Structure formats: C-alpha cells, structure tokens
mmCIF file of C-alpha atoms in Angstrom:
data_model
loop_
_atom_site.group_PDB
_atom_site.id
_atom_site.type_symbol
_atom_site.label_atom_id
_atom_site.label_comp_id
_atom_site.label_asym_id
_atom_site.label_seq_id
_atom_site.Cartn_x
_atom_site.Cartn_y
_atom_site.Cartn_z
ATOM 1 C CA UNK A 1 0.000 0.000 0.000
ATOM 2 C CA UNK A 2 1.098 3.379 -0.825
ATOM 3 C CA UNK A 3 0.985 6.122 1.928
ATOM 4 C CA UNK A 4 -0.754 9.326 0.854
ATOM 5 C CA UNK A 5 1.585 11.935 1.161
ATOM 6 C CA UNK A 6 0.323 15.426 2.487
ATOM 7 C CA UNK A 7 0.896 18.443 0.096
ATOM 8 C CA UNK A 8 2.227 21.483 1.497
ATOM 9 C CA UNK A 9 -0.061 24.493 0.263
ATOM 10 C CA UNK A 10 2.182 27.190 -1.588
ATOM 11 C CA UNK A 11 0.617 30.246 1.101
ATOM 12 C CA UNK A 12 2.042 29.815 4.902
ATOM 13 C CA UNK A 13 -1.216 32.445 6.272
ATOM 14 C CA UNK A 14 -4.063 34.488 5.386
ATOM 15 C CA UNK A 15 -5.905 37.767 6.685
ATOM 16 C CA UNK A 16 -9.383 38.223 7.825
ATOM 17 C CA UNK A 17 -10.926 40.257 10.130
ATOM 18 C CA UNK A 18 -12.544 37.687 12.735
ATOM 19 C CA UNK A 19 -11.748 34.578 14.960
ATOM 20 C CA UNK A 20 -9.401 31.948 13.255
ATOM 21 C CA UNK A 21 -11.844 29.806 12.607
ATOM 22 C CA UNK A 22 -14.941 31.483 11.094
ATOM 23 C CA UNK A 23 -17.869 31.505 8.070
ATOM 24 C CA UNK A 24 -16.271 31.689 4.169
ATOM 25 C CA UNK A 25 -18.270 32.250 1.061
ATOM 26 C CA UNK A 26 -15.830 30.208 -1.433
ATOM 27 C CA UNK A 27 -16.510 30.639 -5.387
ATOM 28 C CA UNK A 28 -15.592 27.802 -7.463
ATOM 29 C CA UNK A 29 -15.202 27.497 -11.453
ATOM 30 C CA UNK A 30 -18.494 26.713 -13.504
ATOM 31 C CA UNK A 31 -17.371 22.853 -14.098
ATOM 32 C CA UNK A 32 -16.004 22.747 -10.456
ATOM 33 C CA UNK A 33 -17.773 20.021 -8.080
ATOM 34 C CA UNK A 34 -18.869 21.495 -4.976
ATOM 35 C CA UNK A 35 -19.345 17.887 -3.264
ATOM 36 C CA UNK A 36 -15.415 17.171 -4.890
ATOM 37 C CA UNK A 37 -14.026 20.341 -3.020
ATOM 38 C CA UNK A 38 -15.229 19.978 0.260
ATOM 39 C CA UNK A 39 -14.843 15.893 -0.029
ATOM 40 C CA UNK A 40 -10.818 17.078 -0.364
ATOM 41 C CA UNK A 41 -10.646 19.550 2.769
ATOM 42 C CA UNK A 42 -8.932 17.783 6.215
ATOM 43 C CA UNK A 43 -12.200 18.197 7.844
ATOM 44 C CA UNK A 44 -15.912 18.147 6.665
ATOM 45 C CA UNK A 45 -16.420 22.283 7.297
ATOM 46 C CA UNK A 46 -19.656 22.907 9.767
ATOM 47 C CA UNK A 47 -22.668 25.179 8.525
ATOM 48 C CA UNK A 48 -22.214 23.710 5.251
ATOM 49 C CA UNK A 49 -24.625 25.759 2.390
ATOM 50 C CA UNK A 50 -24.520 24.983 -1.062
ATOM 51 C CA UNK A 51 -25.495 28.064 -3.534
ATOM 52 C CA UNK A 52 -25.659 26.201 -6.784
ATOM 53 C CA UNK A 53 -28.206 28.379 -8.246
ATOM 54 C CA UNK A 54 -27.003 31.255 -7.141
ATOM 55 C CA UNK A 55 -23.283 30.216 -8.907
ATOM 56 C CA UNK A 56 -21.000 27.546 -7.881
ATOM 57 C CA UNK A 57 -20.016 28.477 -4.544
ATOM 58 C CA UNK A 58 -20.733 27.084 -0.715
ATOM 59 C CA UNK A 59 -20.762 28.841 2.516
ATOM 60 C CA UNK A 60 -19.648 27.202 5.760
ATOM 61 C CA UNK A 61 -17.210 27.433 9.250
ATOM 62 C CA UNK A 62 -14.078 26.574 7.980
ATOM 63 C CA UNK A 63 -10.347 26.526 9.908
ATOM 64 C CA UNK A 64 -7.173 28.117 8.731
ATOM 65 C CA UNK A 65 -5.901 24.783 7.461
ATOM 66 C CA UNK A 66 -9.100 24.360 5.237
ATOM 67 C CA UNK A 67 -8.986 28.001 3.975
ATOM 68 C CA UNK A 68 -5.211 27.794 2.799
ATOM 69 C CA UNK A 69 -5.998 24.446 1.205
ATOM 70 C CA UNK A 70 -8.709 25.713 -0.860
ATOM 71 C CA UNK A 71 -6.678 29.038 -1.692
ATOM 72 C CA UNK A 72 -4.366 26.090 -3.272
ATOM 73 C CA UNK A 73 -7.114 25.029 -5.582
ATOM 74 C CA UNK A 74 -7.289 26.017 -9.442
ATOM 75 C CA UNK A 75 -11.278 25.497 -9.100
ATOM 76 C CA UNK A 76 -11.385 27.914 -6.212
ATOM 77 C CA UNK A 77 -12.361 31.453 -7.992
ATOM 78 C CA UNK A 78 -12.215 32.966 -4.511
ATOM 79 C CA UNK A 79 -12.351 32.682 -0.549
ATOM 80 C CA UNK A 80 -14.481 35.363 1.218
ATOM 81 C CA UNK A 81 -14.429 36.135 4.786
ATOM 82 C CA UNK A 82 -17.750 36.768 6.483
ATOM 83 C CA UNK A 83 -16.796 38.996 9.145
ATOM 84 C CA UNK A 84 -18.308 41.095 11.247
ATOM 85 C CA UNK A 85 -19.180 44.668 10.369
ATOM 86 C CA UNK A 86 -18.252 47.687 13.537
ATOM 87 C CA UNK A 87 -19.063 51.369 13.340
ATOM 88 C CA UNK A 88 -16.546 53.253 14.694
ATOM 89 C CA UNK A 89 -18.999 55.985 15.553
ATOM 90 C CA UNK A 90 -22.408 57.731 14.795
ATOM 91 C CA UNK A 91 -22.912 60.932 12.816
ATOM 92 C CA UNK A 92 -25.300 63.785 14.880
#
C-alpha cells in the first residue's frame, strides 16, 4: 500500500478580520464540483450551504488549514471572509 503523502499548500497564512476559525463564502469554477471540493478539505467544514443556483459556490465554518488548502485550488475562484461589520462611531 502506498501512503498518501500530504501536500504542502504554496501560502504559509491568510488575513481576515474575525476569529481563526470562522464563516467563508468560497466561489468555485463553472465545471467545479462542490461535493469534490469539500470531499478534499482535512475536515468536513460545519454550517455547510450549497449556492448552486445562485453560482457555484458554498458557505460554511471553515479553519485556517481548510482556507489555505482551498486558496491552493485552481477550481477555487475565490475565498471570502464573512466577518463582522463595527461602526466606529455615529454621525449627529
């Protein structure tokens, strides 16, 4: 039996404004398989929602290791962070 070797992803960190573990919108090419991607990720990612007719993309909780994974992916169009919006302070 061969041993499946881990691949290193080419970025070492990301930034987002929010907890290290949080909620990602992630866009994926028009032939891409949603079910394919997140089959491939480390760990299943919680909140899981598939957009399919909205365009090929999924939201869901996903950690660090998952988002620099799928930042790895040529059938990853893009990896959004869902953070939390502040005001800094209210007009009179």
């Amino acid at each position: 039996q061969q041993q499946q070797q881990q691949v290193k992803p080419k970025y070492e960190k990301y930034h987002c404004n929010g907890p290290s573990t949080g909620d990602y919108i992630v866009g994926l090419t028009r032939e891409a398989s949603v079910d394919r991607v997140v089959g491939s990720l480390p760990t299943y990612p919680r909140n899981l929602q598939k957009f399919e007719v909205l365009g090929n993309m999924f939201a869901a909780t996903l950690s660090p290791q998952d988002v620099l994974q799928l930042l790895d992916y040529d059938a990853v169009e893009y990896v959004e962070c869902d953070g939390k919006v502040s005001i800094g302070g209210r007009r009179n």
